[in-house]
mmCIF file of C-alpha atoms in Angstrom:
data_model
loop_
_atom_site.group_PDB
_atom_site.id
_atom_site.type_symbol
_atom_site.label_atom_id
_atom_site.label_comp_id
_atom_site.label_asym_id
_atom_site.label_seq_id
_atom_site.Cartn_x
_atom_site.Cartn_y
_atom_site.Cartn_z
ATOM 1 C CA MET K 522 13.303 107.843 20.893
ATOM 2 C CA ALA K 523 11.717 106.423 17.226
ATOM 3 C CA GLU K 524 14.843 105.875 15.766
ATOM 4 C CA GLN K 525 15.869 103.949 18.203
ATOM 5 C CA VAL K 526 12.748 101.489 18.380
ATOM 6 C CA ALA K 527 13.004 101.263 14.940
ATOM 7 C CA LEU K 528 16.472 99.794 15.260
ATOM 8 C CA VAL K 529 15.867 97.652 17.865
ATOM 9 C CA ILE K 530 13.058 96.006 15.819
ATOM 10 C CA ALA K 531 15.442 95.518 12.846
ATOM 11 C CA GLY K 532 17.881 93.863 15.413
ATOM 12 C CA ILE K 533 15.627 91.310 16.245
ATOM 13 C CA PRO K 534 15.151 89.667 13.248
ATOM 14 C CA GLY K 535 18.736 89.350 12.750
ATOM 15 C CA GLY K 536 19.945 88.529 16.651
ATOM 16 C CA LEU K 537 17.232 85.337 15.828
ATOM 17 C CA LEU K 538 19.617 84.432 12.614
ATOM 18 C CA LEU K 539 22.775 84.532 14.358
ATOM 19 C CA LEU K 540 21.435 82.687 17.421
ATOM 20 C CA LEU K 541 19.810 79.568 14.739
ATOM 21 C CA LEU K 542 23.360 79.735 12.997
ATOM 22 C CA LEU K 543 25.053 79.202 16.377
ATOM 23 C CA ILE K 544 22.797 76.407 17.357
ATOM 24 C CA GLY K 545 23.401 74.425 14.084
ATOM 25 C CA VAL K 546 27.387 75.135 14.401
ATOM 26 C CA SER K 547 27.149 73.609 17.526
ATOM 27 C CA CYS K 548 24.783 70.379 16.170
ATOM 28 C CA CYS K 549 27.741 69.329 13.851
ATOM 29 C CA LEU K 550 30.413 69.701 15.888
ATOM 30 C CA TRP K 551 29.073 67.457 18.370
ATOM 31 C CA LYS K 552 27.886 65.161 16.003
ATOM 32 C CA ARG K 553 31.853 64.759 14.664
ATOM 33 C CA PHE K 554 33.435 64.486 18.278
ATOM 34 C CA GLY K 555 30.856 62.001 19.488
ATOM 35 C CA ALA K 556 31.250 59.611 16.393
ATOM 36 C CA THR K 557 34.873 59.942 16.361
ATOM 37 C CA PHE K 558 34.647 59.129 20.619
ATOM 38 C CA THR K 559 32.262 56.325 19.805
ATOM 39 C CA TYR K 560 34.500 54.596 17.728
ATOM 40 C CA GLU K 561 37.987 55.113 19.184
ATOM 41 C CA GLU K 562 39.619 52.354 20.088
ATOM 42 C CA LEU K 563 41.189 52.525 23.536
ATOM 43 C CA PRO K 564 44.210 51.611 24.093
ATOM 44 C CA GLY K 565 44.866 48.348 25.874
ATOM 45 C CA THR K 566 41.632 47.291 24.835
ATOM 46 C CA GLY K 567 40.655 44.658 21.985
ATOM 47 C CA VAL K 568 37.811 43.288 20.645
ATOM 48 C CA PRO K 569 36.158 40.623 23.160
ATOM 49 C CA SER K 570 36.646 37.433 22.646
ATOM 50 C CA SER K 571 33.364 34.587 22.380
ATOM 51 C CA VAL K 572 34.130 33.291 25.372
ATOM 52 C CA GLN K 573 34.041 36.902 26.805
ATOM 53 C CA TRP K 574 30.731 37.665 24.959
ATOM 54 C CA ASP K 575 29.033 34.790 26.215
ATOM 55 C CA LYS K 576 29.626 36.265 29.720
ATOM 56 C CA LEU K 577 28.713 39.824 29.029
ATOM 57 C CA CYS K 578 25.834 38.811 26.757
ATOM 58 C CA PRO K 579 23.652 35.677 27.754
ATOM 59 C CA LEU K 580 22.082 33.170 25.493
ATOM 60 C CA GLY K 581 18.816 34.495 26.302
ATOM 61 C CA ALA K 582 19.845 38.231 26.089
ATOM 62 C CA ARG K 583 21.378 37.636 22.820
ATOM 63 C CA THR K 584 18.116 36.825 20.619
ATOM 64 C CA GLN K 585 16.223 39.985 22.154
ATOM 65 C CA THR K 586 15.648 42.917 19.553
ATOM 66 C CA SER K 587 17.459 45.862 22.075
ATOM 67 C CA ARG K 588 20.531 46.109 22.494
ATOM 68 C CA PRO K 589 23.372 47.356 25.246
ATOM 69 C CA PRO K 590 23.544 51.288 25.775
ATOM 70 C CA GLY K 591 26.088 52.548 24.325
ATOM 71 C CA MET K 592 25.763 50.521 20.962
ATOM 72 C CA LEU K 593 24.873 51.471 17.345
ATOM 73 C CA PHE K 594 23.972 48.611 16.358
ATOM 74 C CA VAL K 595 22.681 44.806 17.222
ATOM 75 C CA VAL K 596 24.845 41.916 15.623
ATOM 76 C CA PRO K 597 22.383 39.098 14.076
ATOM 77 C CA PRO K 598 21.654 36.402 16.011
ATOM 78 C CA SER K 599 23.352 34.252 13.915
ATOM 79 C CA LEU K 600 26.519 35.765 13.966
ATOM 80 C CA GLN K 601 26.467 36.574 17.753
ATOM 81 C CA SER K 602 28.742 33.333 18.076
ATOM 82 C CA GLN K 603 30.985 33.837 14.614
ATOM 83 C CA ASP K 604 34.525 34.239 15.721
ATOM 84 C CA TRP K 605 35.883 37.728 13.576
ATOM 85 C CA MET K 606 39.742 38.877 12.598
ATOM 86 C CA ALA K 607 40.834 42.354 12.201
ATOM 87 C CA LEU K 608 41.431 43.015 8.479
ATOM 88 C CA SER K 609 42.937 46.484 9.468
ATOM 89 C CA SER K 610 43.110 48.796 12.825
ATOM 90 C CA ARG K 611 39.392 49.246 12.781
ATOM 91 C CA VAL K 612 37.752 47.160 10.898
ATOM 92 C CA TRP K 613 36.607 43.646 11.371
ATOM 93 C CA ALA K 614 35.161 40.455 9.030
ATOM 94 C CA GLN K 615 33.739 37.235 9.841
ATOM 95 C CA VAL K 616 35.729 33.804 9.952
ATOM 96 C CA PRO K 617 34.140 32.015 7.038
ATOM 97 C CA GLN K 618 32.643 28.678 9.041
ATOM 98 C CA ASP K 619 30.423 25.758 8.281
ATOM 99 C CA PRO K 620 27.780 26.598 5.849
ATOM 100 C CA ARG K 621 24.849 25.359 7.829
ATOM 101 C CA PRO K 622 22.100 27.740 8.819
ATOM 102 C CA ALA K 623 22.280 28.694 12.447
ATOM 103 C CA PRO K 624 19.790 26.400 14.954
ATOM 104 C CA GLU K 625 18.355 29.724 15.205
ATOM 105 C CA LEU K 626 16.984 29.861 12.022
ATOM 106 C CA LEU K 627 15.860 26.592 11.372
ATOM 107 C CA PRO K 628 12.286 26.240 10.883
ATOM 108 C CA HIS K 629 10.046 25.437 13.910
ATOM 109 C CA ALA K 630 8.921 22.180 14.476
ATOM 110 C CA THR K 631 4.496 21.967 14.147
ATOM 111 C CA GLY K 632 3.749 22.368 17.898
ATOM 112 C CA SER K 633 5.957 25.394 18.241
ATOM 113 C CA ASN K 634 3.349 28.699 18.830
ATOM 114 C CA LEU K 635 2.688 31.401 16.299
ATOM 115 C CA GLY K 636 4.838 33.926 17.956
ATOM 116 C CA ASP K 637 7.850 32.407 17.405
ATOM 117 C CA ALA K 638 9.954 34.068 14.971
ATOM 118 C CA CYS K 639 10.497 32.435 11.504
ATOM 119 C CA VAL K 640 12.769 33.189 8.605
ATOM 120 C CA VAL K 641 11.257 34.202 5.537
ATOM 121 C CA GLY K 642 12.813 31.708 2.676
ATOM 122 C CA THR K 643 13.081 28.573 4.680
ATOM 123 C CA ILE K 644 11.470 25.153 4.039
ATOM 124 C CA ASN K 645 9.158 22.969 7.015
ATOM 125 C CA PRO K 646 9.753 19.354 6.254
ATOM 126 C CA GLU K 647 6.710 18.243 8.460
ATOM 127 C CA LEU K 648 4.516 20.512 5.441
ATOM 128 C CA TYR K 649 5.181 17.860 2.923
ATOM 129 C CA LYS K 650 5.446 14.284 4.228
ATOM 130 C CA PHE K 651 2.562 12.311 2.779
ATOM 131 C CA PRO K 652 0.726 10.032 5.096
ATOM 132 C CA GLY K 653 1.121 6.649 5.303
ATOM 133 C CA ASP K 654 -0.163 3.833 2.743
ATOM 134 C CA LYS K 655 -3.616 2.722 5.075
ATOM 135 C CA SER K 656 -4.026 -0.504 2.804
ATOM 136 C CA GLU K 657 -1.111 -1.955 4.552
ATOM 137 C CA THR K 658 -2.118 -0.551 8.310
ATOM 138 C CA ASN K 659 -5.543 -1.903 8.002
ATOM 139 C CA PHE K 660 -4.931 -5.723 8.439
ATOM 140 C CA PRO K 661 -8.296 -7.177 8.499
ATOM 141 C CA GLU K 662 -8.501 -9.924 10.807
ATOM 142 C CA GLY K 663 -8.230 -13.819 9.607
ATOM 143 C CA CYS K 664 -6.263 -12.640 7.210
ATOM 144 C CA LEU K 665 -3.101 -14.635 6.160
ATOM 145 C CA GLY K 666 -0.904 -12.207 4.055
ATOM 146 C CA TRP K 667 -0.551 -10.421 0.964
ATOM 147 C CA LEU K 668 1.510 -11.132 -1.785
ATOM 148 C CA TRP K 669 2.617 -8.533 -4.390
ATOM 149 C CA PHE K 670 3.593 -9.788 -7.825
ATOM 150 C CA SER K 671 4.275 -8.783 -11.600
ATOM 151 C CA VAL K 672 3.178 -10.255 -14.791
ATOM 152 C CA GLU K 673 3.549 -9.807 -18.112
ATOM 153 C CA TYR K 674 3.319 -12.103 -21.704
ATOM 154 C CA GLN K 675 5.034 -11.748 -24.340
ATOM 155 C CA GLN K 676 3.314 -13.405 -27.311
ATOM 156 C CA GLU K 677 5.661 -12.769 -29.928
ATOM 157 C CA VAL K 678 7.875 -15.085 -27.901
ATOM 158 C CA GLU K 679 5.499 -17.376 -26.116
ATOM 159 C CA ARG K 680 7.292 -16.270 -22.963
ATOM 160 C CA LEU K 681 5.771 -15.821 -19.741
ATOM 161 C CA LEU K 682 7.421 -13.149 -17.553
ATOM 162 C CA VAL K 683 6.887 -12.979 -13.668
ATOM 163 C CA GLY K 684 8.192 -10.858 -10.556
ATOM 164 C CA LEU K 685 8.087 -11.842 -7.552
ATOM 165 C CA ILE K 686 8.198 -8.457 -5.462
ATOM 166 C CA LYS K 687 6.935 -8.763 -2.079
ATOM 167 C CA ALA K 688 5.038 -10.196 0.795
ATOM 168 C CA GLN K 689 3.560 -8.482 3.959
ATOM 169 C CA ARG K 690 2.038 -9.707 7.338
ATOM 170 C CA LEU K 691 2.972 -13.469 6.956
ATOM 171 C CA GLN K 692 1.265 -15.752 9.747
ATOM 172 C CA ALA K 693 4.357 -17.634 10.681
ATOM 173 C CA PRO K 694 3.911 -20.147 13.083
ATOM 174 C CA SER K 695 6.422 -19.558 15.171
ATOM 175 C CA GLU K 696 8.102 -15.510 16.176
ATOM 176 C CA SER K 697 10.645 -15.671 13.299
ATOM 177 C CA CYS K 698 9.514 -16.028 10.101
ATOM 178 C CA SER K 699 11.889 -17.308 7.047
ATOM 179 C CA PRO K 700 10.159 -17.534 3.858
ATOM 180 C CA LEU K 701 10.515 -18.021 0.205
ATOM 181 C CA VAL K 702 7.719 -18.770 -2.583
ATOM 182 C CA LYS K 703 7.300 -21.827 -5.129
ATOM 183 C CA LEU K 704 5.759 -21.018 -8.535
ATOM 184 C CA HIS K 705 3.474 -23.558 -10.648
ATOM 185 C CA LEU K 706 2.418 -23.171 -13.354
ATOM 186 C CA LEU K 707 -1.349 -24.799 -12.969
ATOM 187 C CA PRO K 708 -2.061 -28.045 -14.057
ATOM 188 C CA ASP K 709 1.204 -28.793 -14.478
ATOM 189 C CA GLU K 710 2.406 -29.554 -10.450
ATOM 190 C CA ARG K 711 5.861 -31.434 -11.091
ATOM 191 C CA ARG K 712 7.763 -28.427 -12.059
ATOM 192 C CA PHE K 713 7.975 -25.022 -10.472
ATOM 193 C CA LEU K 714 10.441 -22.309 -9.972
ATOM 194 C CA GLN K 715 11.520 -21.385 -5.981
ATOM 195 C CA SER K 716 12.814 -18.022 -4.585
ATOM 196 C CA LYS K 717 15.630 -17.674 -2.240
ATOM 197 C CA THR K 718 14.723 -17.804 1.838
ATOM 198 C CA ARG K 719 14.222 -14.617 3.475
ATOM 199 C CA ARG K 720 15.376 -14.866 6.648
ATOM 200 C CA ARG K 721 13.940 -13.582 9.961
ATOM 201 C CA THR K 722 11.012 -11.481 8.556
ATOM 202 C CA SER K 723 7.468 -11.769 8.121
ATOM 203 C CA SER K 724 7.761 -8.935 5.418
ATOM 204 C CA PRO K 725 10.312 -9.989 3.129
ATOM 205 C CA GLN K 726 11.174 -8.094 -0.270
ATOM 206 C CA PHE K 727 12.006 -10.623 -3.096
ATOM 207 C CA ASP K 728 12.330 -8.675 -6.049
ATOM 208 C CA GLU K 729 13.067 -11.765 -8.089
ATOM 209 C CA HIS K 730 12.046 -12.515 -11.974
ATOM 210 C CA PHE K 731 10.858 -16.062 -13.625
ATOM 211 C CA ILE K 732 10.351 -17.404 -17.230
ATOM 212 C CA PHE K 733 7.926 -19.704 -18.060
ATOM 213 C CA GLN K 734 7.527 -20.846 -21.790
ATOM 214 C CA VAL K 735 3.536 -21.024 -23.015
ATOM 215 C CA SER K 736 2.145 -21.245 -25.984
ATOM 216 C CA SER K 737 -0.137 -19.076 -27.235
ATOM 217 C CA LYS K 738 -2.958 -21.383 -27.940
ATOM 218 C CA SER K 739 -3.386 -22.401 -23.834
ATOM 219 C CA VAL K 740 -2.207 -19.151 -22.115
ATOM 220 C CA THR K 741 -6.130 -18.835 -21.654
ATOM 221 C CA GLN K 742 -6.120 -22.257 -19.906
ATOM 222 C CA ARG K 743 -3.048 -22.167 -17.852
ATOM 223 C CA VAL K 744 -3.268 -21.064 -13.743
ATOM 224 C CA LEU K 745 -0.436 -19.086 -11.777
ATOM 225 C CA ARG K 746 0.023 -20.556 -8.299
ATOM 226 C CA PHE K 747 2.305 -19.282 -5.659
ATOM 227 C CA LEU K 748 2.468 -21.141 -3.150
ATOM 228 C CA VAL K 749 4.353 -19.623 0.590
ATOM 229 C CA TYR K 750 6.559 -22.018 2.292
ATOM 230 C CA HIS K 751 8.223 -21.138 6.481
ATOM 231 C CA VAL K 752 11.560 -22.773 6.603
ATOM 232 C CA ASP K 753 11.957 -23.932 10.024
ATOM 233 C CA ARG K 754 15.119 -24.285 11.783
ATOM 234 C CA GLN K 755 15.374 -28.292 10.504
ATOM 235 C CA ARG K 756 14.618 -26.440 6.880
ATOM 236 C CA LYS K 757 11.086 -28.032 7.125
ATOM 237 C CA HIS K 758 8.465 -26.053 4.881
ATOM 238 C CA GLN K 759 5.368 -25.296 6.343
ATOM 239 C CA LEU K 760 2.692 -23.404 4.173
ATOM 240 C CA LEU K 761 1.235 -20.416 5.575
ATOM 241 C CA GLY K 762 -0.507 -20.162 2.457
ATOM 242 C CA GLN K 763 -1.078 -19.532 -1.684
ATOM 243 C CA VAL K 764 -2.387 -17.536 -4.262
ATOM 244 C CA LEU K 765 -3.918 -18.283 -7.988
ATOM 245 C CA PHE K 766 -3.644 -16.380 -10.465
ATOM 246 C CA PRO K 767 -5.643 -17.307 -13.688
ATOM 247 C CA LEU K 768 -3.537 -16.263 -16.758
ATOM 248 C CA LYS K 769 -7.066 -15.338 -18.978
ATOM 249 C CA GLU K 770 -6.392 -11.680 -17.246
ATOM 250 C CA ILE K 771 -3.246 -10.754 -18.151
ATOM 251 C CA LEU K 772 -4.753 -10.717 -22.059
ATOM 252 C CA GLU K 773 -7.052 -8.167 -21.257
ATOM 253 C CA ARG K 774 -4.182 -5.686 -20.437
ATOM 254 C CA ASP K 775 -1.927 -4.352 -21.993
ATOM 255 C CA GLY K 776 2.165 -4.421 -20.894
ATOM 256 C CA GLN K 777 3.268 -5.286 -17.535
ATOM 257 C CA CYS K 778 0.444 -5.161 -14.794
ATOM 258 C CA ILE K 779 1.291 -5.323 -11.055
ATOM 259 C CA ILE K 780 -1.095 -7.388 -8.988
ATOM 260 C CA TRP K 781 -1.552 -8.340 -4.831
ATOM 261 C CA ARG K 782 -3.772 -11.079 -3.613
ATOM 262 C CA ASP K 783 -4.706 -12.378 -0.440
ATOM 263 C CA LEU K 784 -2.975 -15.664 0.528
ATOM 264 C CA GLU K 785 -5.407 -18.563 0.900
ATOM 265 C CA ALA K 786 -5.238 -20.959 3.333
ATOM 266 C CA GLU K 787 -6.985 -23.851 1.439
ATOM 267 C CA SER K 788 -4.584 -25.866 -0.682
ATOM 268 C CA LEU K 789 -5.016 -28.530 -3.628
ATOM 269 C CA GLU K 790 -1.955 -30.374 -2.210
ATOM 270 C CA VAL K 791 -3.459 -30.527 1.455
ATOM 271 C CA GLN K 792 -6.600 -31.964 1.004
ATOM 272 C CA PRO K 793 -7.222 -34.814 -1.910
ATOM 273 C CA PRO K 794 -10.094 -35.012 -4.174
ATOM 274 C CA SER K 795 -13.125 -36.848 -3.100
ATOM 275 C CA GLU K 796 -14.543 -39.607 -5.852
ATOM 276 C CA PHE K 797 -15.864 -37.320 -8.085
ATOM 277 C CA GLY K 798 -14.101 -34.117 -7.162
ATOM 278 C CA ASP K 799 -15.225 -31.457 -6.016
ATOM 279 C CA LEU K 800 -16.170 -27.719 -6.161
ATOM 280 C CA GLN K 801 -15.532 -24.081 -4.783
ATOM 281 C CA PHE K 802 -17.422 -21.212 -4.477
ATOM 282 C CA CYS K 803 -18.581 -18.464 -2.323
ATOM 283 C CA LEU K 804 -22.529 -17.062 -1.671
ATOM 284 C CA SER K 805 -23.300 -13.869 -0.569
ATOM 285 C CA TYR K 806 -26.978 -12.045 0.354
ATOM 286 C CA SER K 807 -27.553 -8.974 0.270
ATOM 287 C CA ASP K 808 -31.215 -7.715 1.791
ATOM 288 C CA CYS K 809 -31.194 -4.382 0.615
ATOM 289 C CA LEU K 810 -30.602 -5.417 -2.704
ATOM 290 C CA ASN K 811 -32.667 -8.647 -2.646
ATOM 291 C CA ARG K 812 -29.961 -10.227 -4.443
ATOM 292 C CA LEU K 813 -27.848 -13.662 -4.241
ATOM 293 C CA THR K 814 -24.611 -13.852 -5.387
ATOM 294 C CA VAL K 815 -22.394 -16.924 -6.493
ATOM 295 C CA VAL K 816 -18.779 -16.512 -6.880
ATOM 296 C CA VAL K 817 -17.431 -20.067 -8.962
ATOM 297 C CA LEU K 818 -13.752 -20.053 -7.859
ATOM 298 C CA ARG K 819 -12.335 -23.513 -9.503
ATOM 299 C CA ALA K 820 -12.672 -27.558 -9.519
ATOM 300 C CA LYS K 821 -10.279 -30.515 -8.796
ATOM 301 C CA GLY K 822 -10.285 -33.942 -9.442
ATOM 302 C CA LEU K 823 -12.449 -34.350 -11.645
ATOM 303 C CA TRP K 824 -13.400 -37.025 -13.919
ATOM 304 C CA LEU K 825 -13.249 -36.990 -17.633
ATOM 305 C CA GLN K 826 -14.207 -39.004 -20.397
ATOM 306 C CA GLU K 827 -10.940 -39.942 -21.820
ATOM 307 C CA ASP K 828 -12.168 -40.973 -25.092
ATOM 308 C CA ALA K 829 -13.531 -37.690 -25.903
ATOM 309 C CA SER K 830 -11.414 -36.110 -28.486
ATOM 310 C CA PHE K 831 -12.148 -32.879 -26.984
ATOM 311 C CA VAL K 832 -12.252 -31.638 -23.568
ATOM 312 C CA SER K 833 -14.316 -28.779 -22.610
ATOM 313 C CA VAL K 834 -15.654 -28.172 -19.119
ATOM 314 C CA PHE K 835 -17.741 -25.776 -17.404
ATOM 315 C CA VAL K 836 -20.099 -25.052 -14.741
ATOM 316 C CA LYS K 837 -23.858 -24.335 -14.351
ATOM 317 C CA VAL K 838 -25.551 -22.389 -12.130
ATOM 318 C CA SER K 839 -29.011 -22.860 -11.547
ATOM 319 C CA LEU K 840 -31.731 -20.755 -9.373
ATOM 320 C CA ILE K 841 -34.427 -23.636 -8.384
ATOM 321 C CA ASN K 842 -37.445 -22.340 -6.489
ATOM 322 C CA HIS K 843 -40.559 -24.629 -5.052
ATOM 323 C CA ASN K 844 -38.541 -27.330 -7.638
ATOM 324 C CA LYS K 845 -38.900 -25.840 -10.721
ATOM 325 C CA PHE K 846 -35.622 -23.876 -12.031
ATOM 326 C CA VAL K 847 -36.140 -20.053 -11.902
ATOM 327 C CA LYS K 848 -32.777 -19.270 -14.174
ATOM 328 C CA CYS K 849 -29.775 -20.475 -15.119
ATOM 329 C CA LYS K 850 -26.223 -19.334 -15.836
ATOM 330 C CA LYS K 851 -23.318 -20.844 -17.342
ATOM 331 C CA THR K 852 -19.485 -20.249 -16.587
ATOM 332 C CA SER K 853 -17.095 -20.448 -19.941
ATOM 333 C CA ALA K 854 -15.567 -23.249 -20.767
ATOM 334 C CA VAL K 855 -11.891 -24.565 -19.662
ATOM 335 C CA LEU K 856 -9.952 -26.560 -21.926
ATOM 336 C CA GLY K 857 -8.085 -30.119 -21.054
ATOM 337 C CA SER K 858 -8.109 -29.870 -17.051
ATOM 338 C CA ALA K 859 -9.318 -31.731 -14.500
ATOM 339 C CA ASP K 860 -8.636 -29.065 -12.212
ATOM 340 C CA PRO K 861 -10.588 -25.951 -14.154
ATOM 341 C CA VAL K 862 -9.820 -22.542 -12.341
ATOM 342 C CA TYR K 863 -13.145 -20.207 -13.027
ATOM 343 C CA ASN K 864 -13.381 -17.039 -10.587
ATOM 344 C CA GLU K 865 -15.707 -16.365 -12.352
ATOM 345 C CA THR K 866 -19.206 -14.264 -10.408
ATOM 346 C CA PHE K 867 -23.130 -14.261 -11.326
ATOM 347 C CA SER K 868 -26.043 -12.612 -9.614
ATOM 348 C CA PHE K 869 -29.462 -13.843 -9.130
ATOM 349 C CA ARG K 870 -32.677 -11.559 -7.627
ATOM 350 C CA ALA K 871 -34.253 -13.450 -5.119
ATOM 351 C CA ASP K 872 -36.835 -11.627 -2.020
ATOM 352 C CA PRO K 873 -35.993 -12.571 1.444
ATOM 353 C CA THR K 874 -39.170 -14.335 1.790
ATOM 354 C CA GLU K 875 -38.019 -16.825 -0.992
ATOM 355 C CA LEU K 876 -34.876 -17.955 0.975
ATOM 356 C CA ASP K 877 -36.787 -20.284 2.315
ATOM 357 C CA THR K 878 -37.809 -22.156 -0.588
ATOM 358 C CA ALA K 879 -35.249 -21.277 -3.173
ATOM 359 C CA SER K 880 -31.929 -23.649 -3.502
ATOM 360 C CA LEU K 881 -28.934 -23.400 -5.690
ATOM 361 C CA ARG K 882 -28.084 -26.576 -7.951
ATOM 362 C CA LEU K 883 -24.091 -26.124 -9.380
ATOM 363 C CA THR K 884 -23.541 -28.902 -11.931
ATOM 364 C CA VAL K 885 -20.295 -29.362 -13.764
ATOM 365 C CA LEU K 886 -20.490 -30.454 -17.494
ATOM 366 C CA GLN K 887 -17.617 -31.394 -19.839
ATOM 367 C CA SER K 888 -18.668 -30.916 -23.650
ATOM 368 C CA VAL K 889 -18.920 -33.277 -26.044
ATOM 369 C CA GLU K 890 -19.514 -34.106 -29.678
ATOM 370 C CA GLY K 891 -22.057 -31.381 -31.312
ATOM 371 C CA ASP K 892 -24.084 -29.391 -28.217
ATOM 372 C CA LYS K 893 -24.191 -32.274 -26.387
ATOM 373 C CA SER K 894 -22.443 -31.908 -22.358
ATOM 374 C CA HIS K 895 -21.927 -34.985 -20.208
ATOM 375 C CA GLU K 896 -22.645 -34.471 -16.265
ATOM 376 C CA LEU K 897 -19.455 -34.725 -13.975
ATOM 377 C CA GLY K 898 -20.861 -34.148 -10.804
ATOM 378 C CA ARG K 899 -23.582 -31.682 -8.907
ATOM 379 C CA VAL K 900 -23.684 -30.124 -5.344
ATOM 380 C CA MET K 901 -27.075 -28.583 -3.956
ATOM 381 C CA VAL K 902 -26.904 -26.045 -1.736
ATOM 382 C CA GLY K 903 -29.980 -24.734 0.271
ATOM 383 C CA PRO K 904 -31.902 -24.362 3.160
ATOM 384 C CA TYR K 905 -33.252 -27.352 5.033
ATOM 385 C CA MET K 906 -36.327 -28.246 3.281
ATOM 386 C CA TYR K 907 -33.473 -29.744 0.599
ATOM 387 C CA THR K 908 -30.267 -30.274 2.010
ATOM 388 C CA ARG K 909 -28.078 -31.617 5.071
ATOM 389 C CA GLY K 910 -24.462 -31.336 6.466
ATOM 390 C CA LYS K 911 -22.247 -29.378 4.966
ATOM 391 C CA GLU K 912 -24.286 -27.614 2.210
ATOM 392 C CA LEU K 913 -26.852 -26.423 5.066
ATOM 393 C CA GLU K 914 -23.967 -25.051 7.064
ATOM 394 C CA HIS K 915 -23.291 -22.845 3.914
ATOM 395 C CA TRP K 916 -25.969 -21.319 3.276
ATOM 396 C CA ASN K 917 -26.937 -20.706 6.947
ATOM 397 C CA GLU K 918 -23.322 -19.133 7.471
ATOM 398 C CA MET K 919 -24.524 -17.242 4.072
ATOM 399 C CA LEU K 920 -27.523 -15.592 5.845
ATOM 400 C CA SER K 921 -25.342 -15.365 9.299
ATOM 401 C CA LYS K 922 -23.315 -12.577 6.946
ATOM 402 C CA PRO K 923 -24.900 -10.838 5.364
ATOM 403 C CA LYS K 924 -22.905 -8.822 2.459
ATOM 404 C CA GLU K 925 -19.923 -11.319 2.945
ATOM 405 C CA LEU K 926 -18.214 -13.928 0.108
ATOM 406 C CA VAL K 927 -18.677 -17.103 2.334
ATOM 407 C CA ARG K 928 -16.383 -19.745 0.612
ATOM 408 C CA ARG K 929 -15.986 -23.575 0.721
ATOM 409 C CA TRP K 930 -15.251 -26.644 -0.796
ATOM 410 C CA HIS K 931 -18.110 -28.908 -1.592
ATOM 411 C CA GLU K 932 -17.784 -32.695 -2.630
ATOM 412 C CA LEU K 933 -19.544 -33.419 -6.414
ATOM 413 C CA CYS K 934 -21.959 -36.087 -6.076
ATOM 414 C CA HIS K 935 -23.175 -38.102 -9.243
ATOM 415 C CA THR K 936 -26.867 -38.274 -10.266
ATOM 416 C CA THR K 937 -28.566 -40.494 -13.261
ATOM 417 C CA GLU K 938 -31.631 -37.347 -12.854
ATOM 418 C CA PRO K 939 -31.500 -34.633 -15.371
#
């Protein structure tokens, strides 16, 4: 009895090993025959065409990560619409097509959900777009337009190079605008250079270049003027605005400089000078800083002394309070011109309580021999206590528009008082 029990105990491990061996052999045989049946090409069948595949697998189903039952692999979405050709009886290869990426692989729009699929390595162009130039979109009210130009002075050959680049937002009197630009080198107003006419555009692109011969001795006294015209159907020129650029500004810069300026409505050709000439300047007052600002722009039609061997004209700006001079400042002298351009700024300290008793006197003077000077004319602006007419209107407009430059022309008057 004991021997039988011992044989049974010894046979159990052997039976288990034999059972495991049979199970392993069965699994190997199942995998081998199963793979053979899966890839065996059935007689009378072939690879489905793209039309058949579209019927069997709709577009919405093709983008899913799940695969149909009975398939061991899933064709990627970008390759599902491709055609395949047979290399051998059981090997298929993709037909070469357009190298452009499939629509599924293109970057998604900025408004798409974060859950949408994205392909690593693709570039979204929306992320690399620069914002537009806001300086050309923020168009101030009352502006007549802008003008871009470049200026360079070659001192070795005494030549002035002017590049007319473009204009923006020109205010034409009609719906269509056909602008052209005339260039003068003041004080010579008879000779000028002219650009080509650009048809039917309020923002023309010129890209034209002009050359002036200017001596190095007089370059600081010359002023470059751009006159922008609209040419109508009768070929008549209607002035849209002008830009004045003193050439003394280019000596402070090295090489070519690109500049843009606002168009001005007033022109020296439109308003003839008065008896003793006219002076243009700006006024501004800042109540926060208690600062009165005067910008002397230019003068025109001055009566110079012909017998003087040296002609030099400057403007003296004086702040007066209760008929007493508080402070005086002078502009730089302009040589040999009856229409000098200055564009110089002066500031005076004035409390708000002093504005009812203060006034400004601007005197145009011509230097003579020695340190003497001859007065060509003067203009005074201030409150009702001292002025009337346009001078009073200019002062009141300055007070009504704080921190803004108020620009006006004023006639010069001649007086024998000191």
